[in-house]
C-alpha atoms as a PDB file:
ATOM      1  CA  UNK A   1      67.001  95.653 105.728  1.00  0.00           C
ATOM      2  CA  UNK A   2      70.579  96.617 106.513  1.00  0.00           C
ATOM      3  CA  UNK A   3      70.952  95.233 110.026  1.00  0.00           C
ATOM      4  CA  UNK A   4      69.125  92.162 108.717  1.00  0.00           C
ATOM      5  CA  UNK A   5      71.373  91.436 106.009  1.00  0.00           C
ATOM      6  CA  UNK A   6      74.200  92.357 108.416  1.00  0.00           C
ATOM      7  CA  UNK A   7      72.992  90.227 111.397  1.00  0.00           C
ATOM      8  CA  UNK A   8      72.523  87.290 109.219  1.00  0.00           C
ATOM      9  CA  UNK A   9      76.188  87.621 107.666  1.00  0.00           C
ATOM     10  CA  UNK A  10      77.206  87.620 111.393  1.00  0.00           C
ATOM     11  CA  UNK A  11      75.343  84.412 112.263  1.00  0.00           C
ATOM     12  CA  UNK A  12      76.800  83.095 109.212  1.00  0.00           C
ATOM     13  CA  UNK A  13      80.164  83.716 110.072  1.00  0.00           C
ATOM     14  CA  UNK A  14      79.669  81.947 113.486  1.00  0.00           C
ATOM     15  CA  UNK A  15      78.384  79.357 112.237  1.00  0.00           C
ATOM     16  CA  UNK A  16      81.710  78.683 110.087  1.00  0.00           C
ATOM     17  CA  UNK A  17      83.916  78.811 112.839  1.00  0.00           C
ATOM     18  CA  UNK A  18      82.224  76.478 114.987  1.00  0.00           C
ATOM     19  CA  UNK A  19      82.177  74.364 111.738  1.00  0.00           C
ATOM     20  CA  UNK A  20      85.821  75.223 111.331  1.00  0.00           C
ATOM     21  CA  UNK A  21      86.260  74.216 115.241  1.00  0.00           C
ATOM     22  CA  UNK A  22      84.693  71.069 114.959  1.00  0.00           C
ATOM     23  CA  UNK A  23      86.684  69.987 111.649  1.00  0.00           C
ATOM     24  CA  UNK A  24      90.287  71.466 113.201  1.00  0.00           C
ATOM     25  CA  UNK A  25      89.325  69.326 116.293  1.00  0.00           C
ATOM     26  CA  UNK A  26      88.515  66.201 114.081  1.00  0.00           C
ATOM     27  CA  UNK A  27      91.316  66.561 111.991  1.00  0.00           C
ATOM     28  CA  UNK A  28      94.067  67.232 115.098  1.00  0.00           C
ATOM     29  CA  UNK A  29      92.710  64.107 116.848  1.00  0.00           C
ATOM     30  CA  UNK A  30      93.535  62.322 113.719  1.00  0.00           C
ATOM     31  CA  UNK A  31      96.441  63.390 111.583  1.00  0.00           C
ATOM     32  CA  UNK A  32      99.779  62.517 112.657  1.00  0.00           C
ATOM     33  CA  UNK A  33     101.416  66.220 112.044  1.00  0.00           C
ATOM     34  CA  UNK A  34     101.747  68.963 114.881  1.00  0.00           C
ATOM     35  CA  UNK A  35      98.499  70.741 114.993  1.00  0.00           C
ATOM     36  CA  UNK A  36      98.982  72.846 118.054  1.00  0.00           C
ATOM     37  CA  UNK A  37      99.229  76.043 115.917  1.00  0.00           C
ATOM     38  CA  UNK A  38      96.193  75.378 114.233  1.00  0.00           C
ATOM     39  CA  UNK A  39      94.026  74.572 117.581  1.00  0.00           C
ATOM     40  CA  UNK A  40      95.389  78.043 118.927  1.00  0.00           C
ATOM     41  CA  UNK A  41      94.844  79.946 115.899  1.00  0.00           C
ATOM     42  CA  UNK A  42      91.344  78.915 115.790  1.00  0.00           C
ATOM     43  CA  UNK A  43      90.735  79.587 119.878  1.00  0.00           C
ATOM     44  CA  UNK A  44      92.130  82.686 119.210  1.00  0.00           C
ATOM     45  CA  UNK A  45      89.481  82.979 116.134  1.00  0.00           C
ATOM     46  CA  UNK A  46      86.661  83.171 118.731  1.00  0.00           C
ATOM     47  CA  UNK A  47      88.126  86.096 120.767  1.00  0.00           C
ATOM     48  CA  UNK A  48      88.624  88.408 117.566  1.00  0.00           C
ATOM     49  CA  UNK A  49      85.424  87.216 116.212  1.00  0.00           C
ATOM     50  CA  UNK A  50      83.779  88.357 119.006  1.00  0.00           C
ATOM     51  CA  UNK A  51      85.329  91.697 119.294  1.00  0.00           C
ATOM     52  CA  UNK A  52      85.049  92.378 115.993  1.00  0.00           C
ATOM     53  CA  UNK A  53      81.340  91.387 116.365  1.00  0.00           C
ATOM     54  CA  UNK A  54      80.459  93.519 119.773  1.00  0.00           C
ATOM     55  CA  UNK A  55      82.481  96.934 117.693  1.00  0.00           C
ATOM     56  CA  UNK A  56      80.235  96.201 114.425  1.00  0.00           C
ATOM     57  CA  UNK A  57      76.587  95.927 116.253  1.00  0.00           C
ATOM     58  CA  UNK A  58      77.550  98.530 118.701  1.00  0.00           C
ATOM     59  CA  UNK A  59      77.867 101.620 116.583  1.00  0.00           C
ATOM     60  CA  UNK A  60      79.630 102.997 113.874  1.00  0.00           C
ATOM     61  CA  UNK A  61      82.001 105.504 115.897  1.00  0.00           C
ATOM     62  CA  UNK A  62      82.771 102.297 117.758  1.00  0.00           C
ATOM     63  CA  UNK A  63      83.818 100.542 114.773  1.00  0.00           C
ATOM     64  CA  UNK A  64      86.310 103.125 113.741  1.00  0.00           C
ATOM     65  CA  UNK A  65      87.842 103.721 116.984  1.00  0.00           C
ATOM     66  CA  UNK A  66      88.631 100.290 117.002  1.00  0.00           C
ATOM     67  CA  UNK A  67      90.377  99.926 113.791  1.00  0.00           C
ATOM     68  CA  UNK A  68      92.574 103.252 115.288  1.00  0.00           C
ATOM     69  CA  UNK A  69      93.387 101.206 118.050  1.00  0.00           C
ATOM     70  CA  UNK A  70      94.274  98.436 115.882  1.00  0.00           C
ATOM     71  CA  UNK A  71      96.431 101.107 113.925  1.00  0.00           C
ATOM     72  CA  UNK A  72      97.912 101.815 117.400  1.00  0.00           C
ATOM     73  CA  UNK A  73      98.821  98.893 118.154  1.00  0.00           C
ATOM     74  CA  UNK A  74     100.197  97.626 114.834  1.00  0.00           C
ATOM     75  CA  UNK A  75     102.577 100.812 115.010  1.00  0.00           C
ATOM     76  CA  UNK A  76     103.907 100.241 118.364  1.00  0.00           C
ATOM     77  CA  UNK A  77     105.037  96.464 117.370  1.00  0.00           C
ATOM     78  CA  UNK A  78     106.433  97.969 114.008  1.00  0.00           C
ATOM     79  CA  UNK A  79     108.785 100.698 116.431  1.00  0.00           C
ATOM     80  CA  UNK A  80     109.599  98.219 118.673  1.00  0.00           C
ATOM     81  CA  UNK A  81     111.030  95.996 115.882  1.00  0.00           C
ATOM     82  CA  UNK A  82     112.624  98.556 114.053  1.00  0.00           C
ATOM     83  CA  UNK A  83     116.242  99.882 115.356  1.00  0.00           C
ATOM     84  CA  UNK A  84     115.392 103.482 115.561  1.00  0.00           C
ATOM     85  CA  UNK A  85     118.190 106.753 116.550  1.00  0.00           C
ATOM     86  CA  UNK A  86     118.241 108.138 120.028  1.00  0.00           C
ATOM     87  CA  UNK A  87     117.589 111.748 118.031  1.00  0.00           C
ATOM     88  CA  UNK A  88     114.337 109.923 116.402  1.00  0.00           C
ATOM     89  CA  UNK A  89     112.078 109.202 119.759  1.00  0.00           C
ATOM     90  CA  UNK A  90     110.609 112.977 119.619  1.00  0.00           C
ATOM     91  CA  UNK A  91     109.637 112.363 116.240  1.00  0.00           C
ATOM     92  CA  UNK A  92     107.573 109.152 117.416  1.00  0.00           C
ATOM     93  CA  UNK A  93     105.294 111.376 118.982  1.00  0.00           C
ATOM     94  CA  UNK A  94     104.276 112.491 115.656  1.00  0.00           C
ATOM     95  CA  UNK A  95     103.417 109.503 114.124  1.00  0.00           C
ATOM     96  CA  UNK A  96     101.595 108.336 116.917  1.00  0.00           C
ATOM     97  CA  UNK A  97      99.666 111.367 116.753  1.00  0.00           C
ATOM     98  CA  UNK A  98      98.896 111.053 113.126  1.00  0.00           C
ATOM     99  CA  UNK A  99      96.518 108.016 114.121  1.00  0.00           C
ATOM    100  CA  UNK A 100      93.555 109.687 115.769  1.00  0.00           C
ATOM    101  CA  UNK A 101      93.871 112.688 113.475  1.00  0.00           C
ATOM    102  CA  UNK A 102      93.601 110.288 110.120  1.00  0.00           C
ATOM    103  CA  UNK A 103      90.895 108.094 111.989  1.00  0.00           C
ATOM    104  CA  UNK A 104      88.986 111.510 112.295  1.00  0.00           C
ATOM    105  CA  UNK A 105      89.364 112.080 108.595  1.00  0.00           C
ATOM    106  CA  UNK A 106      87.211 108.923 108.472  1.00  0.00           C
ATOM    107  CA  UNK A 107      84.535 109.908 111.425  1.00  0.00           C
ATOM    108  CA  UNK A 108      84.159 113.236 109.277  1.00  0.00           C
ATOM    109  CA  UNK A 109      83.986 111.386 105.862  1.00  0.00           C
ATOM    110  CA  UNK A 110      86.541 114.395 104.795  1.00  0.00           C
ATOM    111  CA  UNK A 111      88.153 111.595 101.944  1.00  0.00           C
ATOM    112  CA  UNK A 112      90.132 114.408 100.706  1.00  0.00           C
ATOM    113  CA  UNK A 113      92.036 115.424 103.863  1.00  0.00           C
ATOM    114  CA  UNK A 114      91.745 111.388 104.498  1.00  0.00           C
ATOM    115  CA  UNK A 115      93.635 110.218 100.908  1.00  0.00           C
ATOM    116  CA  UNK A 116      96.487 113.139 101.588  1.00  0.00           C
ATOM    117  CA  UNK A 117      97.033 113.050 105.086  1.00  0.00           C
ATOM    118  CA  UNK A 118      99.856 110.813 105.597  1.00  0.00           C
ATOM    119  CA  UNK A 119     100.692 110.210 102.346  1.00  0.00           C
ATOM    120  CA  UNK A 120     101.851 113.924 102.129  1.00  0.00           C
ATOM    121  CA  UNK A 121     101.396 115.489 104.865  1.00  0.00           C
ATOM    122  CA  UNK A 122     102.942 113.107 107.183  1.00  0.00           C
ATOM    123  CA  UNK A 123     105.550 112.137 104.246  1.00  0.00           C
ATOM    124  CA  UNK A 124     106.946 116.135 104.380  1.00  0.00           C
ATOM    125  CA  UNK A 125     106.805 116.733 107.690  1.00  0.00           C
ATOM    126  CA  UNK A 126     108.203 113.379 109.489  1.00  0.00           C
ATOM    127  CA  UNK A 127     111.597 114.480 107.756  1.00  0.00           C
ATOM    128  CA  UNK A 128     111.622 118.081 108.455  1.00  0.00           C
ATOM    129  CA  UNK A 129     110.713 117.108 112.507  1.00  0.00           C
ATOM    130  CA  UNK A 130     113.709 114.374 112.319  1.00  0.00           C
ATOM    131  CA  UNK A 131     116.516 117.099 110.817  1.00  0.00           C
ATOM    132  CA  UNK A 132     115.452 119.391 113.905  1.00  0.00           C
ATOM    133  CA  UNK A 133     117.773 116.792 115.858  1.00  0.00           C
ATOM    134  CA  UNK A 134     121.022 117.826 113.196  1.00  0.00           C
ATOM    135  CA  UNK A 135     122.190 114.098 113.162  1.00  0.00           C
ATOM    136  CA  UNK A 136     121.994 113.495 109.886  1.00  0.00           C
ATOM    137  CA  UNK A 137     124.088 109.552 110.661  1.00  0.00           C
ATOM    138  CA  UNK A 138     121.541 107.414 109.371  1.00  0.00           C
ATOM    139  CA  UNK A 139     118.722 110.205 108.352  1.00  0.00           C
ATOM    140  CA  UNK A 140     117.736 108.508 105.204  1.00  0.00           C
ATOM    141  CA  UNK A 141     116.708 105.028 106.749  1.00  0.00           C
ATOM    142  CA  UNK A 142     114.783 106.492 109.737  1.00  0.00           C
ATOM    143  CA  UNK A 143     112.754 108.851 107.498  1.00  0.00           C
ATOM    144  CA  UNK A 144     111.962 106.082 105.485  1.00  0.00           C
ATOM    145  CA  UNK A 145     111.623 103.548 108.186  1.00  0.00           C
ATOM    146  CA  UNK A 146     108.693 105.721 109.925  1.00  0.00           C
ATOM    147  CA  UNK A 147     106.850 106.725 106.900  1.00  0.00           C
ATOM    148  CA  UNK A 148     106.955 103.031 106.132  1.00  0.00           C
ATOM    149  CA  UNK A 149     105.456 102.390 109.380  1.00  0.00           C
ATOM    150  CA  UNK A 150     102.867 104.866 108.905  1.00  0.00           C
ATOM    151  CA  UNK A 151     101.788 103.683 105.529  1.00  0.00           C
ATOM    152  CA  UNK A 152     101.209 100.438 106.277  1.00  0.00           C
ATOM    153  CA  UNK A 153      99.617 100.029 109.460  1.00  0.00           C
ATOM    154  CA  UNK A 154      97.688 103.592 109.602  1.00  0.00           C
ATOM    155  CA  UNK A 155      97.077 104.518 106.169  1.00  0.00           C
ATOM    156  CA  UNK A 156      96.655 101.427 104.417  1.00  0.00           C
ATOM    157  CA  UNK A 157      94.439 100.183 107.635  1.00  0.00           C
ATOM    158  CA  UNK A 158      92.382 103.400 107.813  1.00  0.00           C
ATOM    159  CA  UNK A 159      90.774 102.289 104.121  1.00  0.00           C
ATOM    160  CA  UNK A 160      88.946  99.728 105.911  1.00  0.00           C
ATOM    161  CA  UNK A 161      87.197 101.935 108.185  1.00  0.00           C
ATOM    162  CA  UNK A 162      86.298 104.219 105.500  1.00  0.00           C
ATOM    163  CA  UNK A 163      84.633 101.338 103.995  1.00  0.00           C
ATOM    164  CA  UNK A 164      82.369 101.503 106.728  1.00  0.00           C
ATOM    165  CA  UNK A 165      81.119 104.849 106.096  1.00  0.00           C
ATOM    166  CA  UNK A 166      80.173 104.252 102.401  1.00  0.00           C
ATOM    167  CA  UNK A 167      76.362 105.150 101.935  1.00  0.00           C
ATOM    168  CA  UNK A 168      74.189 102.315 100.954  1.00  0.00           C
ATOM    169  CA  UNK A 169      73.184 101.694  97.347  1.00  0.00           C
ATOM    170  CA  UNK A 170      69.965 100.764  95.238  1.00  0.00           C
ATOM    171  CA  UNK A 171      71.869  97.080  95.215  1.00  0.00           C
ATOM    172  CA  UNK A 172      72.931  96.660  98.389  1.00  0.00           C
ATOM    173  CA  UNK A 173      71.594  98.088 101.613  1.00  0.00           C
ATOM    174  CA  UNK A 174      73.958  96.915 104.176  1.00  0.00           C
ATOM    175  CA  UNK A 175      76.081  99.524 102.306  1.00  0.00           C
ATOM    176  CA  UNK A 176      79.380 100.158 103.697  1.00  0.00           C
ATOM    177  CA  UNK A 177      78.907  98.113 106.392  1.00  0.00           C
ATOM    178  CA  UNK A 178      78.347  94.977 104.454  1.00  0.00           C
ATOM    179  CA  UNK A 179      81.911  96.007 102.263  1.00  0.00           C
ATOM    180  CA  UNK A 180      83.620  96.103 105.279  1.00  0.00           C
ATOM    181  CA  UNK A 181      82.071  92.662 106.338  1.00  0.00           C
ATOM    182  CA  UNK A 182      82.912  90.903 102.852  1.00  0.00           C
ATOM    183  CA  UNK A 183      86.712  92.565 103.041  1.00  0.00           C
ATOM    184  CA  UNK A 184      87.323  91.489 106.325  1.00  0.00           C
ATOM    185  CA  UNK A 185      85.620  88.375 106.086  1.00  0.00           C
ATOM    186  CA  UNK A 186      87.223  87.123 102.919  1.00  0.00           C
ATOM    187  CA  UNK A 187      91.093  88.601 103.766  1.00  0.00           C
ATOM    188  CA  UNK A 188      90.766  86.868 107.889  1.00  0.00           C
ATOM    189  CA  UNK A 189      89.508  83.578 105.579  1.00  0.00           C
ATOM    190  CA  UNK A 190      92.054  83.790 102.579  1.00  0.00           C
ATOM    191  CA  UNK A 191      94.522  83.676 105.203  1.00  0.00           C
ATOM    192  CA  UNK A 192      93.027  80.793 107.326  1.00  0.00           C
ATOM    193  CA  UNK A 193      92.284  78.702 103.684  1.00  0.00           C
ATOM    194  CA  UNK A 194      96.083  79.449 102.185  1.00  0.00           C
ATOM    195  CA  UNK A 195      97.349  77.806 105.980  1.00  0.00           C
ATOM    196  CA  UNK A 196      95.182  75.220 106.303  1.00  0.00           C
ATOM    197  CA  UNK A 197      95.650  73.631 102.315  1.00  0.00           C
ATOM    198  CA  UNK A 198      99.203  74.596 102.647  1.00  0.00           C
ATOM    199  CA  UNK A 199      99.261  72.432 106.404  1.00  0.00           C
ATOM    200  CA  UNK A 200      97.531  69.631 104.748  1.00  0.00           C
ATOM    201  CA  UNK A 201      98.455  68.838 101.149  1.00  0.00           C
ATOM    202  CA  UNK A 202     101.740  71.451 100.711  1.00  0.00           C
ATOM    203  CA  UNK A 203     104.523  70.312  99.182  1.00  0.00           C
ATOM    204  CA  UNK A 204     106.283  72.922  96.711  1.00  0.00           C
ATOM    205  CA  UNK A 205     107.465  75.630  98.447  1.00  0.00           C
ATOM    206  CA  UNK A 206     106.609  79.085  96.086  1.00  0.00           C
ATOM    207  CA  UNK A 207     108.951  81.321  98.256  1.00  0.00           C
ATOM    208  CA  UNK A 208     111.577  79.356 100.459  1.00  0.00           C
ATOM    209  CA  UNK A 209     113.641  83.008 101.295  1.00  0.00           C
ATOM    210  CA  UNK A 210     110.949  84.628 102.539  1.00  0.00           C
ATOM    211  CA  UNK A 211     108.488  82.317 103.879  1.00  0.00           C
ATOM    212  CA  UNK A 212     109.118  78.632 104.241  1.00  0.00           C
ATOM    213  CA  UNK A 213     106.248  77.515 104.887  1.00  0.00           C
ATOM    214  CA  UNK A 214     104.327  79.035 102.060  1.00  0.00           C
ATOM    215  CA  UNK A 215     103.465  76.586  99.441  1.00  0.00           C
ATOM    216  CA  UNK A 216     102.062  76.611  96.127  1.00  0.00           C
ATOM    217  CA  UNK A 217      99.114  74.345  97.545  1.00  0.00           C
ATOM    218  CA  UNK A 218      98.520  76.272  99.901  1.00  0.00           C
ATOM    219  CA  UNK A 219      98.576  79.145  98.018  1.00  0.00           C
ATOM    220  CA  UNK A 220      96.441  78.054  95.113  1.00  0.00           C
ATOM    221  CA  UNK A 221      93.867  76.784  97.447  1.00  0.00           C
ATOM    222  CA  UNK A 222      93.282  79.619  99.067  1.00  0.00           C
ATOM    223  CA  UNK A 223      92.948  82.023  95.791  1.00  0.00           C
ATOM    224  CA  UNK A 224      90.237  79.195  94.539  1.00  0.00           C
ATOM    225  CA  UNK A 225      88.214  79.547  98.049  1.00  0.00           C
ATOM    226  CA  UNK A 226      87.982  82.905  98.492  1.00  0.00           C
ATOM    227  CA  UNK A 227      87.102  83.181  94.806  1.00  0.00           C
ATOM    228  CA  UNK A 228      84.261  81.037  95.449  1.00  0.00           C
ATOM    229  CA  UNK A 229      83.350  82.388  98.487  1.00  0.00           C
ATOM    230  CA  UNK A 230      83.436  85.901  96.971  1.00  0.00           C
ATOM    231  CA  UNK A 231      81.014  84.987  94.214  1.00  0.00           C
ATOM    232  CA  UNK A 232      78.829  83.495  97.299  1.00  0.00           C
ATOM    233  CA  UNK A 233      78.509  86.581 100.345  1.00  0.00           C
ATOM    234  CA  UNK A 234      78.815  89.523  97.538  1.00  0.00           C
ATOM    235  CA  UNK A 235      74.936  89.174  96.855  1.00  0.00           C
ATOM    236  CA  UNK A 236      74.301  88.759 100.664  1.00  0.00           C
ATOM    237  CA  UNK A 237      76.485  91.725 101.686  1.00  0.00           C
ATOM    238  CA  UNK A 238      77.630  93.659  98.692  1.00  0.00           C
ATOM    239  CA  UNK A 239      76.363  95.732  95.684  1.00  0.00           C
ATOM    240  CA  UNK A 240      78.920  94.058  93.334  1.00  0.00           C
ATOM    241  CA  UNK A 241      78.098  91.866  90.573  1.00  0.00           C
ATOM    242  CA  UNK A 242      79.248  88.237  89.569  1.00  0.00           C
ATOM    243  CA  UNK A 243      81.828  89.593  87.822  1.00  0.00           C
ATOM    244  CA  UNK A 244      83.241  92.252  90.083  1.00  0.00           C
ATOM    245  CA  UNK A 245      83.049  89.816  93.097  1.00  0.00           C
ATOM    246  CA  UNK A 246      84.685  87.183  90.702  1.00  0.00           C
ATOM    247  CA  UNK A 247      87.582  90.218  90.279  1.00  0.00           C
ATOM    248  CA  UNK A 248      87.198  91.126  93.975  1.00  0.00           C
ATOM    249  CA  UNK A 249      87.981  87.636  95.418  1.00  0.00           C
ATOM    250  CA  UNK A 250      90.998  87.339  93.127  1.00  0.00           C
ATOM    251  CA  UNK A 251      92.164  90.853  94.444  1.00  0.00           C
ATOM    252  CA  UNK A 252      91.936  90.052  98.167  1.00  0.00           C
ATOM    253  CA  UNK A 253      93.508  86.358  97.642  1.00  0.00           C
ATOM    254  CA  UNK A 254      96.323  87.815  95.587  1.00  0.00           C
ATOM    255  CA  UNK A 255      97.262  91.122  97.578  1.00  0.00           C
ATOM    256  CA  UNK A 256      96.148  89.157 100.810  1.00  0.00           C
ATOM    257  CA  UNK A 257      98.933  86.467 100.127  1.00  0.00           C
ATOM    258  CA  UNK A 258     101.573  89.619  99.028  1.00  0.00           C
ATOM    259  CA  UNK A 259     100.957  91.352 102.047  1.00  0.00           C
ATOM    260  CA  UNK A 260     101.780  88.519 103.794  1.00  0.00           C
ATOM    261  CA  UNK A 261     104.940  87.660 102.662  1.00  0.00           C
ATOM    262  CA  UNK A 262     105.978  91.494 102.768  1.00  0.00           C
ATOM    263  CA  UNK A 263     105.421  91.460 106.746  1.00  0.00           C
ATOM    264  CA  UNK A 264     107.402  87.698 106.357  1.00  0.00           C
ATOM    265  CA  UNK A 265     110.604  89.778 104.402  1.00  0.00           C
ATOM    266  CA  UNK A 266     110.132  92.483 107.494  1.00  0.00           C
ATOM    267  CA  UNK A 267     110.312  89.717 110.157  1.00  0.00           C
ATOM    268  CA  UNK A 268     112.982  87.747 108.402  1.00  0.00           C
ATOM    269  CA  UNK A 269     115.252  91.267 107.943  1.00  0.00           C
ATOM    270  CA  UNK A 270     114.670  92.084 111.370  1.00  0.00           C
ATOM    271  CA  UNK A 271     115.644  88.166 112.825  1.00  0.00           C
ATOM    272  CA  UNK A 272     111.929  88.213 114.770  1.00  0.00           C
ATOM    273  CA  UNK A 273     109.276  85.108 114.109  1.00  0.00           C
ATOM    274  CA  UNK A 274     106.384  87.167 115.069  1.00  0.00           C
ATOM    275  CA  UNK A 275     105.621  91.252 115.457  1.00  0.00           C
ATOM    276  CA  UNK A 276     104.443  90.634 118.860  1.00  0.00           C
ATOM    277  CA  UNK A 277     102.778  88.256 121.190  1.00  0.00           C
ATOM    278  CA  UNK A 278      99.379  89.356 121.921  1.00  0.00           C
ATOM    279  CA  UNK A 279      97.290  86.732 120.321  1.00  0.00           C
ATOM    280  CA  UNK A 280      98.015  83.737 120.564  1.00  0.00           C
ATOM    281  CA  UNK A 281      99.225  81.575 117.521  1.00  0.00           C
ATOM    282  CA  UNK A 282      99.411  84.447 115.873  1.00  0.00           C
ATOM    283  CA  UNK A 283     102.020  86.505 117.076  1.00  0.00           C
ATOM    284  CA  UNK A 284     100.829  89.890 117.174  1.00  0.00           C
ATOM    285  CA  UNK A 285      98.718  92.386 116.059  1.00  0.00           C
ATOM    286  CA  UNK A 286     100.745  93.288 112.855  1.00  0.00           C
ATOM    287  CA  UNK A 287     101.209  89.563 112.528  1.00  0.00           C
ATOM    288  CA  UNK A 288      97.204  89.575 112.245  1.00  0.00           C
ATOM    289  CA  UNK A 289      96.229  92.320 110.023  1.00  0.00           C
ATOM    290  CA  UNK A 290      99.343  92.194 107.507  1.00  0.00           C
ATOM    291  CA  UNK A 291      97.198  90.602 104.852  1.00  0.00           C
ATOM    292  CA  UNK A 292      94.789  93.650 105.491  1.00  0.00           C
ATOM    293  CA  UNK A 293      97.555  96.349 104.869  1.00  0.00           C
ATOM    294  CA  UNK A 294      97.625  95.256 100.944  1.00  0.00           C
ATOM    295  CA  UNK A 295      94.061  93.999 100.810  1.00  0.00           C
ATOM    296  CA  UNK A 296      92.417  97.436 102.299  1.00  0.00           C
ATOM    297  CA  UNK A 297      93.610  99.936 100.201  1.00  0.00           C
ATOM    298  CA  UNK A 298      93.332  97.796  97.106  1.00  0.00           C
ATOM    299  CA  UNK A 299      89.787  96.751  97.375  1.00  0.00           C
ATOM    300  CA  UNK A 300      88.946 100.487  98.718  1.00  0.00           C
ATOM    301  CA  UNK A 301      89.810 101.544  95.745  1.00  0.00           C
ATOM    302  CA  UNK A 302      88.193  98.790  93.563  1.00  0.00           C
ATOM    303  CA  UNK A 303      84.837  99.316  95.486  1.00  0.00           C
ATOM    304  CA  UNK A 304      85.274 103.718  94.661  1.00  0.00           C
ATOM    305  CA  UNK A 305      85.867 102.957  91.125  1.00  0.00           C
ATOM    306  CA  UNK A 306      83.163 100.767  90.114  1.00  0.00           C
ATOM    307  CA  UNK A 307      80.738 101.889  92.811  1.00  0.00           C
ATOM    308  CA  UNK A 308      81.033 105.149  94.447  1.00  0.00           C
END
């Protein structure tokens, strides 16, 4: 019943992109604004989709190695943004190392050494391994540059794997899996609905000094989709009712959107357009998944309260 629920939210989600491919097609053949981006972003759609599918059908272990190599990833284009001291490179190797031992956390369901991890552990000892150096120029920012780093794309990420290992319940027995599914699923979409309403009707920018092209079209749009579409998949997917999907789809739009534009402030601080260049019309990998840093941990901890 669980890989049948999950198999057919899989098909499902195939069948919306080729929808989405035929209508971005129609629509770029048609309209008389630059729709390069939008062509790439979806090409790039079917490459991620596909991973994403292969590490989900594959097995669980899979799954969660892949979201630490996401982690990876996402950390290495956040260091190689960030101006960091000569005396801090040694300490690098400690926050790289932090990502298989908090993805292990996960493949142990150990939640207690996984909630404290970096948020304390990490948090203590980043600064006593950077004071080792005795440059204390510029000690403040690079402490809280890394454990920055570490929060948002290890920590915050690492939620979404945990998701995965959440037991089924008497209302839904795609259990974790299916959670995972309907977060990723609505926070990829909430993203991909907010750019494409915001391409096509947006006129009011809601925050020019961060992110120009942000509009309150766009942005309202995509909260009223993934609303909808949250009251739609959780019954598929999920073991939440009407009204905790109704509160989950407003969570993921909202924090979805601020994550966003916190990765936008980042970029705009730093004088970068995009994190990286690994997928294209994109940017990179940060560039992908900074909706998922705020959405993650957030709907993580919805999903505990209510559920688990």
């Amino acid at each position: 019943m669980k890989l049948l629920a999950i198999h057919w939210a899989l098909i499902g989600i195939w069948a919306l992109l080729t929808l989405a491919s035929i209508v971005v097609f129609v629509v770029s053949k048609r309209s008389s604004k630059d729709m390069s981006e939008l062509v790439q972003r979806t090409q790039s759609w079917w490459v991620m989709v596909a991973i994403f599918t292969v590490a989900f059908l594959v097995s669980q272990t899979i799954s969660i190695i892949v979201f630490a190599l996401i982690s990876f990833l996402a950390l290495k284009e956040y260091f190689s943004m960030i101006p960091t001291r000569r005396a801090d490179r040694r300490v690098l190797f400690w926050a790289y190392l932090s990502i298989p031992v908090q993805y292990f956390w996960v493949y142990d369901h150990y939640y207690g050494m996984f909630a404290v991890f970096i948020p304390v552990y990490m948090f203590l000892f980043l600064p006593f391994a950077s004071l080792l150096s005795q440059q204390t120029d510029g000690f403040l920012k690079s402490v809280g540059t890394l454990n920055w780093g570490l929060m948002l794309c290890v920590f915050s990420i690492s939620h979404a794997a945990f998701l995965l290992i959440l037991p089924a319940t008497p209302e839904s027995r795609a259990g974790g899996a299916g959670l995972l599914l309907f977060l990723i699923f609505l926070t990829q979409f909430n993203d991909v609905a907010q750019y494409t309403w915001g391409k096509l009707f947006g006129r009011r920018k809601i925050i020019p000094g961060v992110s120009p092209n942000k509009t309150w079209e766009g942005f309202l749009g995509g909260v009223a989709t993934t609303f909808v579409l949250a009251m739609l998949i959780a019954p598929l997917v999920t073991p939440l009712d009407l009204a905790h999907a109704a509160a989950a789809g407003l969570l993921i739009a909202i924090a979805g959107f601020v994550g966003d534009v916190t990765v936008s402030a980042l970029k705009r601080d730093l004088g970068v357009k995009d994190t990286g260049s690994l997928i294209p019309g994109h940017g990179g990998i940060l560039d992908r998944i900074d909706s998922l840093t705020f959405t993650a941990p957030l709907f993580f901890h919805f999903i505990r309260y209510f559920y688990y």
